[in-house]
Amino acid sequence: MDMPTKKQEKAYETLSPFEVKNVLIEMASKHARAVSSVMLNAGRGNPNWIATEPREAFFTLGRFAITESRRVWDEGILAGLPEKEGMGSRLAGWLDVNSMMPGADCLKRSFQYGVNILGFDADEWAYELCDGILGCHYPTPDRIMPCCESAVREYIIKELEQGGAQDQDFDLFATEGATAAMVYIFRSLLNNGLLKPGDTIALGTPIFTPYIEIPNLPWYSFKTVQVYADGTELVGGEPRHSWQYSDRELEKLADRQVKVFFIVNPSNPGSVEISPETAQKIKNIVTAKNPQLMIVTDDVYSSFADDYRSLFDTIPYNTICSYSFSKYFGCTGWRLGVIGIHRKNVFDDMIAAMPAAQRIKTAKLYAELAVDPEKIKFIDRMVADSRDIALNHTAGLSVPQQVQMALFAIHSLIDKTNAYNRLTKDIIRRRCKDFWNNLKWPLPLSPHSTAYYQLLDISLWAKEKYGEDFAEWLMKNFEPIDILFRLAENPNVVLLPGEGFDAPDWSVRVSLANLPDHAYREIGRDLVTILDEYYSQYKKA
């Protein structure tokens, strides 16, 4: 496609940034083919690395599982279901014999960790892994398999609570990535009367676009209050976005009309975690002014932060945690996520405190699942809601996915030197420095930045580089999305508009995860070239 007109650009600005991305990709791909060059798509967040050892352990486990099936019944192209009794010792023996196989050592250490540290029965643990990787049965329990839950719980404690949680007594629900978790949480809050159409919710903005779009769907029609990350910091003597929340913005959570606070932490697209002081302020507001505020924290990028602590740990009673393995382990296609809720929580207590008529009406939805449906916990209602209740018996994340998730979790737990964690952080932070060095603008120095994305405010950059008059001329004469179309047309670079995340209109999001290192040096230089082109037009005008 050709460069759009200003009217067309305005129309594109009404779309989700992920839909705009598809238009930009089409445009960049067409030009790249015409000039025999490469398109640089920094619009996606999936990383260009993978965690190898837990994957090798998974594939090696599959080989063992097949031998167990054939041990029971072997017709060549058909085999039986593996038997639990004695499987723990058989797995240990098989790993000793096949110790040189890729992944064997990781699998052996993962198996031993389950038995020696987590206290699993050897046969139960081996059978859950073996039967799970073969996918012989529906998930049992449907929420998450027991050994996998224990392994993932330990991982969540390490990653989100620094291993020192004040309350480690929480349940997990394995989901098809954090995106499914979002859908299930919204749906179950509505189904159980914790939210009603027209209720007010708060969003910690800028935020991942679906959190903005879902509340506007007609079956929700929620009113939204923006708690905007309006904080600033000085970089090179000039004010820059810190993406922290001011006291004035946080005070919006004190209004008891606000039922739920949704926050992505560390943020997307800002890639900054809230400071410990901010977390404490939120806790104080909840305790003193809005004790029934429900909090949903999306902690997808937590592993890229230093010494991260989630609101799930700071305010456990009020908080649902959503976590995805996709970004950290490089497994977006696996769709691996979990929802966590502490066993003593505001959700169950609010349901129990509802007027009898409302409580009974809500419980009727789940009447076919239990003799006393009122006693079904909110997290288990969420599992049922994920399959429209009637299909609850087939709910749950597929068991091979759960096995891979458990192996990812244990791999992190047995990595006592945090070697993998340091590698991933080094990749991101190296690219961040390369990008800003070639942008020729001082690098933000926030200690709370994960650097996974860079949210570049073009209006601030233009003002600092060429003055306030130029910045005003630029914003008056062009649409914010114009720079994205120029980048896509030539030099075939795809970025996302920040506006769709409720970030500043003239901001763009650059993913530092999914392209080779050299690409970010090129993108920095390309942005400089485009801004200089605008400045040349300004001087002529």
Coordinates of C-alpha atoms in Angstrom, one line a residue:
M1 CA 0.0 0.0 0.0
D2 CA 1.0 3.6 -0.5
M3 CA 1.5 6.3 2.1
P4 CA -2.0 7.1 3.5
T5 CA -3.5 10.6 3.4
K6 CA -3.9 12.6 6.6
K7 CA -7.6 11.6 6.7
Q8 CA -6.7 7.9 6.3
E9 CA -4.1 8.2 9.1
K10 CA -6.8 9.6 11.4
A11 CA -8.9 6.5 10.7
Y12 CA -6.1 4.2 11.4
E13 CA -5.6 5.9 14.8
T14 CA -9.0 4.5 15.9
L15 CA -7.8 0.9 15.5
S16 CA -6.0 -1.3 18.0
P17 CA -2.2 -0.9 17.7
F18 CA -2.0 -4.6 16.9
E19 CA -4.3 -4.1 13.9
V20 CA -2.3 -1.1 12.8
K21 CA 0.7 -3.3 13.0
N22 CA -0.7 -5.6 10.3
V23 CA -1.1 -2.6 8.0
L24 CA 2.4 -1.5 8.7
I25 CA 3.8 -5.0 8.1
E26 CA 2.0 -5.1 4.7
M27 CA 3.5 -1.8 3.8
A28 CA 7.0 -2.6 5.0
S29 CA 7.0 -6.0 3.4
K30 CA 6.0 -4.6 0.0
H31 CA 8.8 -2.0 0.1
A32 CA 11.4 -4.5 1.4
R33 CA 10.6 -6.8 -1.5
A34 CA 10.9 -4.0 -4.0
V35 CA 14.3 -2.9 -2.8
S36 CA 15.6 -6.4 -1.8
S37 CA 16.1 -5.4 1.8
V38 CA 14.9 -6.8 5.2
M39 CA 11.9 -5.7 7.2
L40 CA 12.6 -5.0 10.9
N41 CA 9.4 -5.7 12.8
A42 CA 9.9 -4.4 16.4
G43 CA 6.2 -4.4 17.0
R44 CA 5.9 -7.9 18.5
G45 CA 6.9 -8.8 22.1
N46 CA 7.8 -12.4 21.5
P47 CA 11.6 -12.9 22.2
N48 CA 14.1 -14.3 19.7
W49 CA 15.6 -16.7 22.2
I50 CA 14.4 -19.9 23.8
A51 CA 15.2 -21.8 27.1
T52 CA 16.9 -24.9 25.8
E53 CA 17.4 -27.2 28.8
P54 CA 13.8 -27.6 29.9
R55 CA 12.8 -28.2 26.3
E56 CA 15.4 -30.9 25.9
A57 CA 14.2 -32.4 29.2
F58 CA 10.6 -32.4 27.8
F59 CA 11.6 -34.2 24.6
T60 CA 13.7 -36.7 26.5
L61 CA 10.8 -37.4 28.9
G62 CA 8.7 -38.2 25.8
R63 CA 11.1 -40.9 24.8
F64 CA 10.9 -42.5 28.3
A65 CA 7.1 -42.2 28.2
I66 CA 6.9 -44.2 25.0
T67 CA 9.0 -47.0 26.5
E68 CA 6.6 -47.1 29.5
S69 CA 3.6 -47.4 27.2
R70 CA 5.3 -50.2 25.2
R71 CA 6.3 -51.9 28.4
V72 CA 2.6 -52.4 29.1
W73 CA 1.4 -53.3 25.7
D74 CA 3.3 -53.2 22.4
E75 CA 1.7 -53.7 19.0
G76 CA 4.4 -51.7 17.2
I77 CA 2.1 -48.9 16.0
L78 CA 0.0 -49.2 19.1
A79 CA 0.9 -49.2 22.8
G80 CA -0.9 -49.2 26.1
L81 CA -1.3 -46.7 29.0
P82 CA 1.6 -46.5 31.3
E83 CA 1.4 -48.0 34.9
K84 CA 2.1 -45.9 38.0
E85 CA 3.5 -48.6 40.3
G86 CA 7.3 -48.6 40.3
M87 CA 7.6 -45.8 37.7
G88 CA 9.7 -43.6 39.9
S89 CA 12.5 -46.2 40.1
R90 CA 12.2 -47.0 36.4
L91 CA 12.5 -43.4 35.4
A92 CA 15.6 -43.0 37.6
G93 CA 17.2 -46.1 36.2
W94 CA 16.4 -45.1 32.6
L95 CA 18.0 -41.7 33.1
D96 CA 21.1 -43.4 34.5
V97 CA 21.4 -45.6 31.4
N98 CA 20.6 -42.7 29.0
S99 CA 22.6 -40.1 30.9
M100 CA 24.3 -38.8 27.7
M101 CA 21.0 -38.0 26.0
P102 CA 20.3 -34.2 25.6
G103 CA 18.1 -33.1 28.4
A104 CA 18.7 -36.2 30.6
D105 CA 20.6 -34.3 33.3
C106 CA 18.0 -31.5 33.4
L107 CA 15.2 -34.1 33.6
K108 CA 17.0 -36.1 36.3
R109 CA 17.6 -32.9 38.4
S110 CA 14.0 -31.8 37.9
F111 CA 12.7 -35.3 39.0
Q112 CA 15.0 -35.3 42.0
Y113 CA 13.9 -31.7 43.0
G114 CA 10.3 -32.9 43.0
V115 CA 11.0 -35.8 45.2
N116 CA 13.7 -34.4 47.5
I117 CA 12.7 -30.8 47.8
L118 CA 9.0 -30.6 47.1
G119 CA 8.3 -33.9 48.8
F120 CA 6.5 -35.7 45.9
D121 CA 6.0 -39.5 46.0
A122 CA 8.4 -40.8 43.3
D123 CA 5.8 -42.9 41.5
E124 CA 3.1 -40.1 41.6
W125 CA 5.6 -37.6 40.2
A126 CA 6.9 -39.8 37.5
Y127 CA 3.4 -40.9 36.5
E128 CA 2.1 -37.3 36.3
L129 CA 5.0 -36.4 34.1
C130 CA 4.8 -39.5 31.9
D131 CA 1.0 -39.7 31.6
G132 CA 0.9 -35.9 31.1
I133 CA 3.4 -35.7 28.3
L134 CA 1.5 -38.5 26.5
G135 CA -1.7 -36.6 26.9
C136 CA -3.6 -39.8 27.8
H137 CA -6.2 -38.2 30.1
Y138 CA -8.1 -35.0 30.7
P139 CA -6.4 -32.7 33.3
T140 CA -7.1 -34.0 36.8
P141 CA -7.9 -31.9 38.7
D142 CA -9.1 -29.7 35.9
R143 CA -7.7 -26.5 37.5
I144 CA -4.1 -27.9 37.4
M145 CA -2.4 -31.2 38.1
P146 CA -1.2 -31.5 41.7
C147 CA 2.6 -31.9 41.3
C148 CA 2.7 -29.3 38.5
E149 CA 0.8 -26.9 40.8
S150 CA 3.3 -27.4 43.6
A151 CA 6.3 -26.8 41.2
V152 CA 4.7 -23.7 39.6
R153 CA 3.8 -22.4 43.1
E154 CA 7.4 -22.5 44.2
Y155 CA 8.4 -20.7 41.0
I156 CA 5.8 -18.0 41.6
I157 CA 7.1 -17.5 45.1
K158 CA 10.6 -17.1 43.8
E159 CA 9.8 -14.8 40.9
L160 CA 7.0 -12.7 42.3
E161 CA 7.7 -12.8 46.0
Q162 CA 11.5 -13.1 46.3
G163 CA 11.0 -16.4 48.1
G164 CA 10.0 -14.6 51.3
A165 CA 6.2 -14.4 50.9
Q166 CA 4.2 -13.4 53.9
D167 CA 1.5 -15.8 52.6
Q168 CA 2.4 -18.7 50.4
D169 CA -1.0 -20.4 50.7
F170 CA -2.5 -19.8 47.3
D171 CA -4.1 -21.8 44.5
L172 CA -3.2 -21.8 40.8
F173 CA -5.3 -22.3 37.7
A174 CA -3.3 -23.2 34.5
T175 CA -4.5 -21.2 31.5
E176 CA -3.7 -20.8 27.8
G177 CA -1.3 -18.0 28.4
A178 CA -2.0 -14.7 30.1
T179 CA -4.5 -13.7 27.4
A180 CA -6.8 -16.5 28.4
A181 CA -6.3 -15.5 32.0
M182 CA -7.6 -12.0 31.2
V183 CA -10.7 -13.3 29.5
Y184 CA -11.5 -15.8 32.4
I185 CA -11.0 -13.1 35.1
F186 CA -13.3 -10.6 33.4
R187 CA -15.9 -13.2 32.8
S188 CA -15.9 -14.7 36.3
L189 CA -16.0 -11.3 38.0
L190 CA -19.2 -10.6 36.0
N191 CA -20.7 -14.1 36.4
N192 CA -20.4 -14.0 40.1
G193 CA -21.8 -10.5 40.6
L194 CA -18.5 -9.1 41.8
L195 CA -18.8 -6.7 38.8
K196 CA -22.0 -5.6 37.1
P197 CA -22.4 -3.9 33.7
G198 CA -21.9 -0.2 34.2
D199 CA -19.6 -0.6 37.3
T200 CA -16.5 1.4 37.6
I201 CA -13.0 -0.1 37.2
A202 CA -9.6 1.5 37.3
L203 CA -6.8 0.9 34.8
G204 CA -3.2 1.6 35.5
T205 CA -2.3 3.3 32.2
P206 CA -0.5 3.2 29.9
I207 CA -1.5 -0.4 29.7
F208 CA -1.7 -3.4 27.3
T209 CA -4.4 -2.6 24.9
P210 CA -6.9 -5.4 25.6
Y211 CA -7.4 -4.1 29.1
I212 CA -8.7 -0.9 27.5
E213 CA -10.8 -2.6 24.9
I214 CA -12.4 -5.5 26.9
P215 CA -14.3 -3.2 29.4
N216 CA -16.0 -1.4 26.4
L217 CA -17.5 -4.7 25.1
P218 CA -21.3 -4.5 25.2
W219 CA -21.7 -7.3 27.7
Y220 CA -19.4 -5.5 30.1
S221 CA -19.9 -1.8 29.5
F222 CA -17.8 -0.9 32.4
K223 CA -16.9 2.7 33.2
T224 CA -13.1 3.1 33.4
V225 CA -11.0 5.4 35.5
Q226 CA -7.4 6.0 34.3
V227 CA -4.8 5.9 37.0
Y228 CA -2.1 7.4 34.8
A229 CA 1.6 6.9 35.4
D230 CA 2.3 10.6 35.2
G231 CA 5.6 10.6 37.1
T232 CA 8.7 12.3 35.7
E233 CA 12.5 12.1 36.3
L234 CA 15.3 14.3 35.1
V235 CA 17.6 12.8 32.4
G236 CA 20.4 15.1 31.2
G237 CA 18.7 17.9 33.1
E238 CA 15.4 17.5 31.2
P239 CA 12.1 16.0 32.4
R240 CA 11.4 12.5 31.1
H241 CA 8.6 10.0 31.8
S242 CA 9.3 7.7 34.7
W243 CA 6.1 5.8 34.3
Q244 CA 5.5 5.9 38.0
Y245 CA 2.1 6.9 39.6
S246 CA 1.8 10.1 41.5
D247 CA 0.0 10.3 44.8
R248 CA -2.8 12.3 43.1
E249 CA -3.4 9.5 40.6
L250 CA -3.2 6.7 43.2
E251 CA -5.8 8.5 45.3
K252 CA -8.4 7.7 42.6
L253 CA -8.3 4.1 44.1
A254 CA -9.8 5.4 47.3
D255 CA -13.2 5.9 45.7
R256 CA -15.3 3.0 46.7
Q257 CA -17.2 3.3 43.4
V258 CA -14.0 1.8 41.9
K259 CA -14.5 -2.0 42.2
V260 CA -11.3 -3.4 40.5
F261 CA -7.9 -2.1 39.7
F262 CA -6.2 -3.7 36.7
I263 CA -2.4 -3.1 36.5
V264 CA 0.4 -4.6 34.3
N265 CA 3.5 -4.6 36.4
P266 CA 6.2 -4.2 35.2
S267 CA 4.2 -2.1 32.7
N268 CA 3.5 -2.6 29.0
P269 CA 4.4 -0.5 27.1
G270 CA 6.4 1.5 29.7
S271 CA 8.5 -1.5 30.9
V272 CA 8.8 -0.1 34.4
E273 CA 7.8 -1.8 37.7
I274 CA 6.1 0.2 40.3
S275 CA 8.5 1.2 43.1
P276 CA 8.2 -0.4 46.6
E277 CA 7.0 3.0 47.9
T278 CA 4.2 3.1 45.3
A279 CA 3.2 -0.5 46.2
Q280 CA 3.0 0.5 49.9
K281 CA 0.9 3.5 49.1
I282 CA -1.6 1.3 47.2
K283 CA -1.7 -1.0 50.2
N284 CA -2.3 1.9 52.5
I285 CA -5.2 3.2 50.3
V286 CA -6.8 -0.2 50.2
T287 CA -6.4 -0.8 53.9
A288 CA -7.7 2.6 55.0
K289 CA -10.2 3.7 52.3
N290 CA -11.2 0.9 50.0
P291 CA -10.8 -2.5 51.7
Q292 CA -12.9 -4.4 49.2
L293 CA -11.0 -3.1 46.2
M294 CA -10.2 -6.1 44.0
I295 CA -6.8 -5.9 42.3
V296 CA -5.7 -7.8 39.2
T297 CA -2.0 -7.7 38.5
D298 CA -0.5 -8.9 35.3
D299 CA 3.1 -9.9 36.1
V300 CA 4.2 -11.2 32.7
Y301 CA 7.4 -9.2 32.6
S302 CA 8.5 -9.6 36.2
S303 CA 11.4 -11.9 35.4
F304 CA 13.2 -9.0 33.6
A305 CA 13.1 -6.8 36.8
D306 CA 15.6 -6.8 39.6
D307 CA 14.4 -7.9 43.1
Y308 CA 10.8 -7.8 41.8
R309 CA 7.9 -8.1 44.3
S310 CA 4.3 -8.3 43.1
L311 CA 1.2 -6.7 44.6
F312 CA 0.2 -10.4 44.9
D313 CA 2.7 -10.5 47.7
T314 CA 2.2 -6.9 49.1
I315 CA -1.6 -7.1 49.2
P316 CA -2.4 -10.8 49.0
Y317 CA -6.0 -10.7 50.3
N318 CA -7.2 -8.4 47.5
T319 CA -5.1 -9.5 44.6
I320 CA -5.4 -11.9 41.7
C321 CA -2.1 -12.6 39.9
S322 CA -1.8 -13.4 36.2
Y323 CA 1.5 -14.8 35.0
S324 CA 2.7 -16.0 31.6
F325 CA 5.8 -18.1 30.8
S326 CA 5.8 -16.8 27.2
K327 CA 8.2 -13.9 27.3
Y328 CA 10.9 -15.2 29.8
F329 CA 11.2 -18.7 28.4
G330 CA 10.7 -17.8 24.7
C331 CA 7.5 -19.9 24.4
T332 CA 4.7 -17.7 23.1
G333 CA 3.4 -20.6 21.0
W334 CA 3.1 -22.9 24.0
R335 CA 0.4 -20.7 25.5
L336 CA 1.5 -21.2 29.2
G337 CA 0.0 -19.1 31.9
V338 CA -1.4 -19.3 35.4
I339 CA -3.9 -17.4 37.6
G340 CA -3.1 -17.3 41.3
I341 CA -5.5 -16.5 44.2
H342 CA -4.7 -16.8 47.9
R343 CA -7.0 -19.2 49.7
K344 CA -8.1 -16.4 52.0
N345 CA -9.2 -13.7 49.6
V346 CA -11.7 -10.8 49.1
F347 CA -13.4 -12.5 46.1
D348 CA -14.7 -15.5 48.1
D349 CA -15.5 -13.3 51.1
M350 CA -17.5 -10.9 49.0
I351 CA -19.5 -13.7 47.4
A352 CA -20.2 -15.2 50.8
A353 CA -21.4 -11.8 52.1
M354 CA -23.8 -11.1 49.3
P355 CA -27.6 -11.0 50.1
A356 CA -29.0 -14.4 50.3
A357 CA -31.2 -14.0 47.1
Q358 CA -28.2 -12.9 45.1
R359 CA -25.9 -15.6 46.5
I360 CA -28.4 -18.3 45.7
K361 CA -29.0 -17.0 42.2
T362 CA -25.3 -16.9 41.5
A363 CA -24.7 -20.4 43.0
K364 CA -27.4 -21.8 40.7
L365 CA -25.0 -21.3 37.8
Y366 CA -22.8 -24.0 39.3
A367 CA -25.6 -26.2 40.7
E368 CA -24.7 -29.2 38.6
L369 CA -21.1 -29.2 39.8
A370 CA -21.6 -29.7 43.5
V371 CA -24.3 -30.6 46.1
D372 CA -23.6 -27.3 47.8
P373 CA -22.6 -25.0 45.0
E374 CA -22.3 -22.0 47.3
K375 CA -19.1 -23.5 48.7
I376 CA -17.4 -23.6 45.3
K377 CA -14.3 -21.3 45.5
F378 CA -14.0 -18.4 43.2
I379 CA -11.0 -19.9 41.4
D380 CA -12.9 -23.1 40.8
R381 CA -15.9 -21.1 39.5
M382 CA -13.4 -19.5 37.1
V383 CA -12.4 -22.9 35.8
A384 CA -16.0 -23.8 35.2
D385 CA -16.7 -20.4 33.6
S386 CA -13.8 -21.0 31.2
R387 CA -15.9 -23.8 29.6
D388 CA -19.3 -22.1 30.0
I389 CA -19.9 -24.3 33.1
A390 CA -21.7 -27.1 31.2
L391 CA -18.3 -28.3 29.9
N392 CA -16.5 -28.1 33.2
H393 CA -15.6 -31.8 33.0
T394 CA -13.4 -31.0 30.0
A395 CA -11.9 -27.8 31.4
G396 CA -8.2 -27.2 32.0
L397 CA -5.0 -26.6 30.1
S398 CA -3.8 -29.6 28.2
V399 CA -1.6 -31.8 30.3
P400 CA 1.5 -31.8 27.9
Q401 CA 1.4 -28.0 28.3
Q402 CA 1.3 -28.4 32.1
V403 CA 4.3 -30.7 32.0
Q404 CA 6.3 -28.3 30.0
M405 CA 5.3 -25.5 32.3
A406 CA 6.4 -27.5 35.3
L407 CA 9.8 -28.2 33.7
F408 CA 10.3 -24.5 32.9
A409 CA 9.4 -23.7 36.6
I410 CA 11.8 -26.3 38.1
H411 CA 14.6 -25.3 35.7
S412 CA 14.5 -21.8 37.2
L413 CA 14.3 -23.2 40.7
I414 CA 17.4 -25.4 40.3
D415 CA 19.4 -22.7 38.5
K416 CA 20.9 -21.4 41.8
T417 CA 23.3 -19.0 40.0
N418 CA 20.5 -17.5 38.0
A419 CA 22.5 -18.0 34.8
Y420 CA 19.5 -18.0 32.5
N421 CA 18.0 -15.0 34.2
R422 CA 21.2 -13.0 33.8
L423 CA 21.5 -14.0 30.1
T424 CA 18.0 -12.7 29.3
K425 CA 18.5 -9.5 31.2
D426 CA 21.9 -8.9 29.5
I427 CA 20.3 -9.3 26.0
I428 CA 17.6 -6.8 26.7
R429 CA 19.8 -4.2 28.4
R430 CA 22.5 -4.5 25.8
R431 CA 20.0 -3.8 23.0
C432 CA 18.6 -0.9 25.1
K433 CA 22.0 0.8 25.2
D434 CA 22.5 0.3 21.5
F435 CA 19.1 1.7 20.7
W436 CA 19.6 4.9 22.8
N437 CA 23.2 5.4 21.8
N438 CA 22.1 5.5 18.1
L439 CA 19.1 7.6 18.9
K440 CA 21.6 10.1 20.3
W441 CA 19.3 11.0 23.2
P442 CA 20.3 10.3 26.9
L443 CA 19.3 6.9 28.1
P444 CA 16.7 6.9 30.9
L445 CA 18.2 5.6 34.1
S446 CA 15.2 4.4 36.1
P447 CA 16.3 1.6 38.5
H448 CA 12.9 0.1 38.1
S449 CA 13.0 -0.3 34.3
T450 CA 13.1 -3.8 32.8
A451 CA 13.9 -2.3 29.3
Y452 CA 11.8 -5.0 27.6
Y453 CA 10.1 -2.3 25.6
Q454 CA 11.0 1.3 25.0
L455 CA 8.2 3.8 24.9
L456 CA 9.7 6.8 23.0
D457 CA 7.8 10.1 23.3
I458 CA 8.5 11.7 19.9
S459 CA 7.2 15.1 21.0
L460 CA 9.6 15.3 23.9
W461 CA 12.5 14.1 21.7
A462 CA 11.6 16.7 19.0
K463 CA 11.5 19.5 21.6
E464 CA 14.8 18.6 23.2
K465 CA 16.6 18.0 19.8
Y466 CA 15.3 21.0 17.8
G467 CA 13.3 23.2 20.1
E468 CA 9.7 23.8 21.2
D469 CA 8.7 25.7 18.0
F470 CA 9.6 22.7 15.9
A471 CA 7.8 20.3 18.2
E472 CA 4.6 22.4 18.0
W473 CA 4.9 22.6 14.2
L474 CA 5.3 18.8 14.0
M475 CA 2.2 18.1 16.1
K476 CA 0.1 20.7 14.3
N477 CA 0.9 19.6 10.8
F478 CA 1.1 15.8 11.1
E479 CA -0.9 13.0 12.7
P480 CA 1.0 11.0 15.4
I481 CA 0.8 7.8 13.3
D482 CA 2.6 9.5 10.4
I483 CA 6.0 8.6 11.6
L484 CA 5.1 5.0 11.8
F485 CA 4.0 5.0 8.1
R486 CA 7.2 6.7 7.1
L487 CA 9.3 4.1 8.9
A488 CA 7.3 1.3 7.3
E489 CA 7.5 2.7 3.8
N490 CA 11.3 3.2 4.0
P491 CA 13.4 1.8 5.8
N492 CA 10.9 -1.0 6.3
V493 CA 10.7 -0.7 10.1
V494 CA 7.5 -1.6 12.1
L495 CA 6.8 -0.1 15.5
L496 CA 3.6 0.3 17.4
P497 CA 1.7 3.5 18.2
G498 CA 1.7 4.3 21.9
E499 CA -1.6 6.0 21.6
G500 CA -3.4 2.7 21.6
F501 CA -2.0 1.8 25.0
D502 CA -3.2 5.2 26.4
A503 CA 0.4 6.4 26.2
P504 CA 1.2 9.9 24.9
D505 CA -0.2 10.5 21.4
W506 CA 3.2 11.0 19.9
S507 CA 4.8 8.0 21.4
V508 CA 5.9 4.7 19.8
R509 CA 6.6 1.3 21.3
V510 CA 9.8 -0.5 20.4
S511 CA 10.2 -4.1 21.4
L512 CA 13.8 -4.9 22.3
A513 CA 13.1 -8.7 22.5
N514 CA 12.4 -10.0 19.0
L515 CA 15.2 -8.8 16.7
P516 CA 18.9 -9.3 16.4
D517 CA 21.1 -6.8 18.3
H518 CA 22.2 -4.9 15.2
A519 CA 18.5 -4.2 14.4
Y520 CA 18.2 -1.8 17.3
R521 CA 21.2 0.2 16.3
E522 CA 19.6 0.5 12.8
I523 CA 16.2 1.5 14.2
G524 CA 17.8 4.2 16.4
R525 CA 19.5 5.6 13.3
D526 CA 16.3 5.3 11.2
L527 CA 14.4 7.3 13.8
V528 CA 17.0 10.0 13.8
T529 CA 16.8 10.2 9.9
I530 CA 13.0 10.5 10.0
L531 CA 13.1 13.3 12.6
D532 CA 15.7 15.1 10.6
E533 CA 13.5 14.9 7.5
Y534 CA 10.7 16.5 9.5
Y535 CA 13.0 19.2 10.6
S536 CA 14.1 19.9 7.0
Q537 CA 10.4 20.3 6.1
Y538 CA 10.0 22.6 9.1
K539 CA 12.9 24.9 8.0
K540 CA 11.5 25.1 4.5
A541 CA 8.1 26.0 5.9

